[in-house]
Each structure stands twice: as structure tokens, then as C-alpha cells.
Amino acid sequence: MALSGSETMDRDEPEETFVFRAVRIAAVVALYWFVSITMVFLNNHLLDNKDLDAPLFVTFYQCVVTVALCWLMQLLSKMCPQIIDFPSVRFELKTSREVLPLSIVFIGMITFNNLCLKHLGVAFYTIGRSLSTVFNVLLSYVILKQTTSFRALACCGIILGGFWLGVDQEGMSGHLSWTGVFFGVLASACVSLNAIYTKKVMPALDGNIWKLSYYNNINACVLFLPLILVFGELGQLVKFSRLTDISFWGMMTLGGVFGFAIGYVTGLQIKYTSPLTHNVSGTAKACAQTVIAVVYNSSTKTLLWWTSNMLVLGGSSAYTWVKSLEMKKSPSTVTQDSAKEKLLSGDKEDQGVPEGRQLPKLSVERDVSPVL
């Protein structure tokens, strides 16, 4: 289990049979689906607690768990270097200050994402968080001066159409939360900003994605404390009757573990398939996640509601396909813009931390991607 996050693919692995590769890919994809879907439902359960309205504290605790797991992985890598390869990370105040602007965006991303999930629920989560690709295109033009082809823009138009149709249908059903929609749009914008700022700070972290996750979450732990006080969540915690309940803290810790694990399985899926296959898998997973949520809640949805989901997922898949074709046709452009493209088309549903001894760098995000 290597977690070093280096950049080249391992070309020296022995030849493997087709059956072995197929079984391994199926197992990795199934693991990604299980971790990702479980994490979304688990976060929804934690955030939907009627006795504890403290989404900032829930997110803060998950960041604490991530930092603790980074320390644990470092310790295990020293004890079992043949099995676990995790970079040695020593906290430096100078590096923490350099990462701070990204950490502020990171806090916005994971907080707005959780608030979107809290107010919209799992079934409408795909629609509410569907504008990440649109913001990718918009911010890549505004900030990076990178233009987008007409076909890619047409895909964004399909996503926008699906988003507005979904909002309209959810409103007609009487279950729409405009607060949740607002947080979903903000989360989508923060996802794209997170990718851009990631590019700026990676040199200070030797290009290592796990170091970025470590510093991001340490900064987030510190920055969340005054926010918890300002928004009155400390009073909520004091009044919470299950504050000493082991099962409550067990669920909270499990949520943090899944938040850390999603980075591992995201990188694992990319390593054994491809970035394009990963996006297709994420789209299919989002569809399955929506169906599971509707069945679990015994909800009845209209044909147009399902159509809006298909437009969003279809538009996201089409955008990924179009961009992959453009990259193949324009190798010189890809060389020039590769950093921008990787950062602005990565997985944003899960905390996209890559894993594997030889794996391309990806942005760190918490299960919040264009493929949702």
C-alpha cells in the first residue's frame, strides 16, 4: 500500500493475465463506489442530527481525524516501510503560512459542501453540486486566461439546463431548499478555486499531495475554532445530550476515516484504470447514489426530475470525453496547459488524494467533483 504520490507510472511491473487485471479493476472500482457512497450517506446522517445543529464542528472533527491519520500513516511507514510508503511530514510554520490562502478556500469548499448535503439531502445532492464543471470553465478563463472549445461549452450548457430543470422540479415537489442550492453553488465555485490555488502552493510542498492534505487540514483545524465560536456552535455542543456517548464519537470518527480513505481509493482507481475511466465511474456512481437515496427514502420523483439528473450526469460525462479528445488531438497544447487541465478537471466529489507509488498529482478535495 504505497501512498507517496509520485508522478510516473510503474513500467517495470510483470506481465499480468487479462483475468487478473479485470478482477483487480472491478475490485478497485467497487471499493471506490463503496467508500464514496458510504461517506456521502454517513455525512448526511451526521449533519441531519436534529439534536446537534453544528455542521462546522462536524467538519472540524473530520479534519482532526485526517491529521491524526496522517501522523499514524507516517508512524506505520517507519515501522513497515516495505508495506506502507507514506511521506515524512514535519510541521513548519513558514510552509503553513504559504498554504494558508488555499486552506481558506479549502474550508469554504468542505463546509459549503456539507451544508449543501445537510439542506438538500443525498437524492438532490447530485443536482445541487452539479456546477463544478461550469465554474471550472468560467474560472479557467477569468483567472488562467484559458479558452474553452464550443463543444465543451455546449456540454456546460447541458449541465446548466439539467441544473435549472432539477431546481424547478424539486421546487414543484415542495422539497426544495434554496439555502441548500445556494450552498451547493458556493461549494462548486470553491472546488474550482481550490484547484487553482493548489497549483500555486504545490511547489512549496515538493509536489506531494499528502503533504498538502496534512497542512490543509492542520490549518483548517485552527481556522475552524473561531468560526465555531462565532456561529454559536459551542453552545450547541454544551447542550448536546450525547456528548459523552461513545457511539456518537464512533460515527464521527468513522466519517473522518472515510474522508481520508476516499483519497486513497480515488488514487487507486486512477492508477489501475485512467483519469477518464475514473470520471466515467464517478458519474455512474453518482447515478447509483441518487437511485439508492430515492429508494431508501421511499420518494416518488417525476420523469422530468430524473431527466434533470440524466442531463447533469450526461453533460459531465460528455465534457470529460470532449476534453480527452481535444488533448489527444493537440499534444503541443496539452504540454503547455497540462497543469491547468489536470487541476481543473479532477475529481471533486471525493477528497481526491492520489495514492500509489507512481501516480500523477491530483487536487485534494472532499468528495465534491464534477462527476459528483
XYZ file of C-alpha atoms in Angstrom:
372
model
C 0.000 0.000 0.000
C 2.096 2.890 -1.257
C 0.992 6.414 -0.540
C 3.899 8.524 -1.671
C 2.078 10.238 -4.538
C 4.967 10.352 -7.001
C 4.382 11.091 -10.636
C 5.441 8.407 -13.108
C 3.705 5.142 -13.809
C 5.436 1.928 -12.858
C 6.653 0.425 -16.123
C 8.537 -2.460 -14.556
C 5.601 -4.449 -13.231
C 5.496 -8.043 -14.517
C 3.034 -9.109 -17.166
C -0.365 -9.946 -15.727
C -3.163 -12.022 -17.176
C -6.273 -10.349 -18.553
C -8.478 -12.073 -15.972
C -6.300 -10.853 -13.106
C -6.349 -7.264 -14.418
C -10.105 -7.374 -14.975
C -10.790 -8.720 -11.482
C -8.447 -6.149 -9.934
C -10.070 -3.256 -11.802
C -13.554 -4.475 -10.836
C -12.473 -4.750 -7.191
C -10.922 -1.266 -7.183
C -13.987 0.328 -8.816
C -16.283 -1.485 -6.373
C -14.149 -0.264 -3.458
C -14.319 3.319 -4.754
C -18.104 3.116 -5.093
C -18.495 1.636 -1.619
C -16.283 4.200 0.131
C -17.682 7.187 -1.774
C -21.378 6.321 -1.425
C -20.969 5.278 2.209
C -19.180 8.526 3.017
C -21.940 10.657 1.487
C -24.691 8.821 3.382
C -22.658 8.848 6.595
C -22.044 12.593 6.344
C -25.730 13.146 5.640
C -26.596 11.135 8.768
C -24.176 13.165 10.907
C -25.324 16.511 9.514
C -29.025 15.641 9.762
C -28.828 15.193 13.537
C -31.850 17.023 14.940
C -30.265 17.250 18.407
C -26.981 18.775 17.217
C -27.091 21.559 14.642
C -23.316 22.028 14.362
C -22.112 21.403 10.779
C -18.916 23.394 11.332
C -17.969 21.236 14.313
C -18.657 18.035 12.350
C -16.391 19.249 9.540
C -13.744 20.412 12.039
C -13.668 16.992 13.703
C -13.211 15.268 10.345
C -10.184 17.488 9.697
C -8.784 16.498 13.109
C -9.202 12.824 12.213
C -7.421 13.377 8.894
C -4.422 14.976 10.642
C -4.322 12.121 13.156
C -4.401 9.558 10.337
C -1.536 11.345 8.571
C 0.529 11.032 11.765
C -0.479 7.380 12.084
C 0.478 6.615 8.476
C 3.877 8.250 8.999
C 4.453 6.063 12.058
C 3.366 2.900 10.244
C 5.555 3.722 7.243
C 8.575 3.875 9.559
C 7.632 0.598 11.227
C 6.682 -1.244 7.995
C 8.441 0.552 5.096
C 8.084 -2.494 2.813
C 4.294 -2.385 3.129
C 3.437 1.301 3.617
C 5.154 4.173 1.855
C 3.973 7.489 3.287
C 5.985 10.732 3.098
C 7.581 12.064 6.258
C 5.929 15.378 7.102
C 7.288 17.787 9.683
C 5.211 20.832 10.510
C 6.856 24.124 9.529
C 5.204 27.462 10.235
C 6.580 29.035 7.036
C 5.048 26.315 4.880
C 1.777 26.560 6.799
C 1.600 30.297 6.008
C 2.227 29.615 2.317
C -0.619 27.099 2.258
C -2.978 29.376 4.244
C -4.764 31.030 1.238
C -5.536 27.588 -0.151
C -6.685 26.411 3.286
C -9.226 29.247 3.444
C -10.685 28.137 0.112
C -10.478 24.512 1.276
C -12.532 25.358 4.376
C -15.157 27.040 2.205
C -15.247 24.035 -0.106
C -15.785 21.344 2.518
C -18.079 23.500 4.679
C -20.382 24.591 1.842
C -20.375 21.043 0.511
C -21.542 19.667 3.869
C -24.126 22.432 4.250
C -25.436 21.635 0.768
C -25.741 17.970 1.750
C -27.422 18.908 5.038
C -30.127 21.062 3.412
C -30.696 19.135 0.160
C -30.175 15.510 1.171
C -28.485 12.772 -0.825
C -31.146 12.424 -3.554
C -30.833 16.028 -4.767
C -27.131 16.307 -3.931
C -26.076 15.456 -7.499
C -28.068 18.386 -8.890
C -27.176 20.801 -6.118
C -23.456 20.176 -6.600
C -23.527 19.970 -10.390
C -21.991 23.324 -11.375
C -18.344 22.462 -10.636
C -17.608 21.853 -14.319
C -19.237 25.153 -15.277
C -17.151 27.041 -12.723
C -14.049 25.212 -13.975
C -14.614 26.665 -17.423
C -15.520 30.127 -16.136
C -12.602 30.476 -13.712
C -10.092 28.949 -16.103
C -10.948 31.798 -18.480
C -11.112 34.587 -15.885
C -8.035 33.621 -13.862
C -5.903 31.396 -16.111
C -6.937 33.004 -19.447
C -7.620 29.533 -20.841
C -10.291 29.346 -23.541
C -12.750 26.500 -23.986
C -13.987 24.921 -27.224
C -17.571 25.259 -28.426
C -18.257 21.564 -27.864
C -17.097 21.788 -24.248
C -19.239 24.900 -23.759
C -22.203 23.010 -25.209
C -21.662 20.317 -22.570
C -21.707 23.026 -19.899
C -24.984 24.262 -21.374
C -26.462 20.785 -20.940
C -25.327 20.757 -17.301
C -26.872 24.184 -16.688
C -30.119 23.037 -18.311
C -30.200 19.965 -16.088
C -29.487 22.094 -13.016
C -32.335 24.523 -13.650
C -34.749 21.736 -14.586
C -33.844 19.887 -11.391
C -34.353 23.004 -9.257
C -37.715 23.598 -10.929
C -38.888 20.010 -10.387
C -37.666 19.889 -6.782
C -39.489 23.178 -6.163
C -42.705 21.805 -7.622
C -42.469 18.823 -5.279
C -42.310 21.207 -2.308
C -38.986 19.840 -1.033
C -36.611 22.435 -2.450
C -34.308 24.282 -0.062
C -32.982 27.464 -1.679
C -30.466 27.640 1.148
C -29.130 24.245 0.097
C -28.993 25.319 -3.558
C -27.088 28.467 -2.556
C -24.552 26.430 -0.583
C -24.234 23.997 -3.482
C -23.354 26.805 -5.903
C -20.812 28.213 -3.429
C -19.293 24.756 -2.939
C -18.964 24.315 -6.709
C -17.176 27.657 -7.006
C -14.832 26.808 -4.123
C -13.990 23.474 -5.748
C -12.663 25.278 -8.820
C -10.833 27.911 -6.773
C -9.300 25.125 -4.700
C -7.858 23.575 -7.863
C -6.317 26.873 -8.965
C -4.770 27.666 -5.583
C -3.496 24.091 -5.324
C -1.341 24.713 -8.384
C 0.196 27.766 -6.718
C 1.191 26.089 -3.450
C 2.333 22.677 -4.686
C 5.965 23.798 -5.278
C 6.250 24.716 -1.587
C 5.247 21.140 -0.725
C 7.646 19.373 -3.130
C 4.644 18.464 -5.279
C 3.478 15.942 -2.688
C -0.282 15.681 -2.347
C -0.194 14.074 1.111
C 1.837 16.967 2.495
C -0.793 19.283 1.042
C -3.550 17.306 2.761
C -1.599 17.422 6.043
C -1.037 21.202 6.031
C -4.508 21.947 4.674
C -6.199 20.050 7.461
C -3.938 21.451 10.208
C -4.713 24.992 9.038
C -8.391 24.103 8.795
C -8.431 22.801 12.385
C -7.098 26.155 13.613
C -9.342 28.296 11.399
C -12.484 26.367 12.295
C -12.156 27.146 16.036
C -13.119 30.857 15.844
C -15.853 30.034 13.308
C -17.378 27.515 15.722
C -17.408 30.191 18.424
C -18.773 32.970 16.173
C -21.649 30.853 14.866
C -22.630 29.688 18.362
C -21.951 26.004 17.862
C -20.094 25.761 21.168
C -23.391 26.379 22.965
C -24.980 23.632 20.850
C -22.252 21.228 21.919
C -22.651 22.080 25.617
C -26.388 21.352 25.433
C -25.964 18.175 23.372
C -27.144 15.198 25.431
C -24.972 12.608 23.646
C -21.668 14.422 24.060
C -20.294 11.561 26.185
C -21.882 8.837 24.055
C -19.206 6.529 22.607
C -21.408 5.564 19.644
C -21.745 9.227 18.630
C -17.975 9.755 18.625
C -17.543 6.434 16.866
C -19.753 7.617 13.985
C -17.963 10.966 13.909
C -14.570 9.249 13.749
C -15.809 6.846 11.091
C -16.850 9.831 8.980
C -13.320 11.225 9.254
C -11.794 7.858 8.363
C -13.933 7.623 5.229
C -12.956 11.202 4.360
C -9.310 10.128 4.486
C -9.965 6.804 2.727
C -11.702 8.406 -0.250
C -8.377 9.954 -1.238
C -6.735 6.545 -1.168
C -9.375 4.783 -3.285
C -9.615 7.726 -5.708
C -5.916 7.452 -6.459
C -6.150 3.670 -6.565
C -8.910 3.802 -9.194
C -6.955 6.264 -11.343
C -3.783 4.184 -11.020
C -5.391 0.952 -12.227
C -7.728 2.482 -14.832
C -7.254 6.044 -16.141
C -8.412 9.597 -15.294
C -11.119 9.332 -17.974
C -12.360 5.985 -16.653
C -12.320 7.430 -13.162
C -14.620 10.262 -14.255
C -16.967 7.825 -16.003
C -17.004 5.647 -12.882
C -17.740 8.715 -10.746
C -20.655 9.656 -12.992
C -22.126 6.161 -12.818
C -21.594 6.153 -9.058
C -23.476 9.449 -8.725
C -26.387 7.949 -10.650
C -26.435 4.858 -8.415
C -26.146 7.071 -5.339
C -29.205 9.068 -6.389
C -31.254 5.930 -7.069
C -30.261 4.437 -3.688
C -31.263 7.647 -1.892
C -34.657 7.801 -3.609
C -35.390 4.130 -2.866
C -34.130 4.414 0.731
C -36.363 7.429 1.408
C -39.319 5.835 -0.429
C -39.617 9.003 -2.524
C -41.608 9.446 -5.708
C -39.960 11.542 -8.420
C -41.321 12.797 -11.721
C -39.940 11.901 -15.130
C -38.623 15.441 -15.555
C -36.808 15.182 -12.208
C -34.989 12.078 -13.413
C -34.373 13.789 -16.751
C -32.605 16.646 -14.966
C -30.262 14.151 -13.299
C -29.527 12.480 -16.623
C -28.791 15.864 -18.229
C -26.338 16.771 -15.468
C -24.602 13.401 -15.492
C -24.654 13.154 -19.289
C -23.296 16.674 -19.700
C -20.481 15.983 -17.215
C -19.542 12.747 -18.987
C -19.670 14.437 -22.380
C -17.434 17.264 -21.141
C -14.847 14.771 -19.906
C -14.970 12.908 -23.223
C -14.650 16.110 -25.288
C -11.680 17.355 -23.266
C -9.931 13.989 -23.571
C -10.362 14.068 -27.371
C -9.032 17.613 -27.539
C -5.977 16.638 -25.507
C -5.235 13.735 -27.868
C -5.577 15.933 -30.976
C -3.423 18.773 -29.623
C -0.360 17.283 -27.909
C 1.538 20.560 -28.056
C -1.294 22.406 -26.360
C -1.550 19.687 -23.767
C 2.115 20.116 -22.892
C 1.602 23.830 -22.416
C -1.649 23.623 -20.477
C -1.322 20.257 -18.767
C -1.055 21.701 -15.281
C -4.166 23.807 -15.767
C -6.151 20.973 -17.296
C -5.289 18.455 -14.611
C -6.231 20.854 -11.871
C -9.479 21.955 -13.455
C -10.873 18.571 -14.428
C -10.093 16.411 -11.403
C -12.361 14.524 -9.056
C -14.136 16.862 -6.698
C -16.746 14.600 -5.087
C -14.240 12.756 -3.017
C -11.267 14.190 -1.348
C -9.249 13.430 -4.449
C -5.946 12.494 -2.875
C -3.981 10.225 -5.173
C -2.432 7.024 -3.947
C 0.137 4.773 -5.412
C 3.850 4.601 -5.806
C 3.780 6.124 -9.261
C 0.731 8.300 -9.734
C 0.014 11.714 -11.273
C -0.642 14.570 -8.872
C -4.247 15.496 -8.256
C -6.013 18.163 -6.271
C -7.113 17.386 -2.736
C -10.826 17.699 -2.301
C -13.526 16.138 -0.210
C -15.833 14.097 -2.389
C -17.063 17.035 -4.359
C -16.332 16.564 -8.066
C -17.928 17.467 -11.401
C -18.758 13.786 -11.615
C -20.244 14.075 -8.126
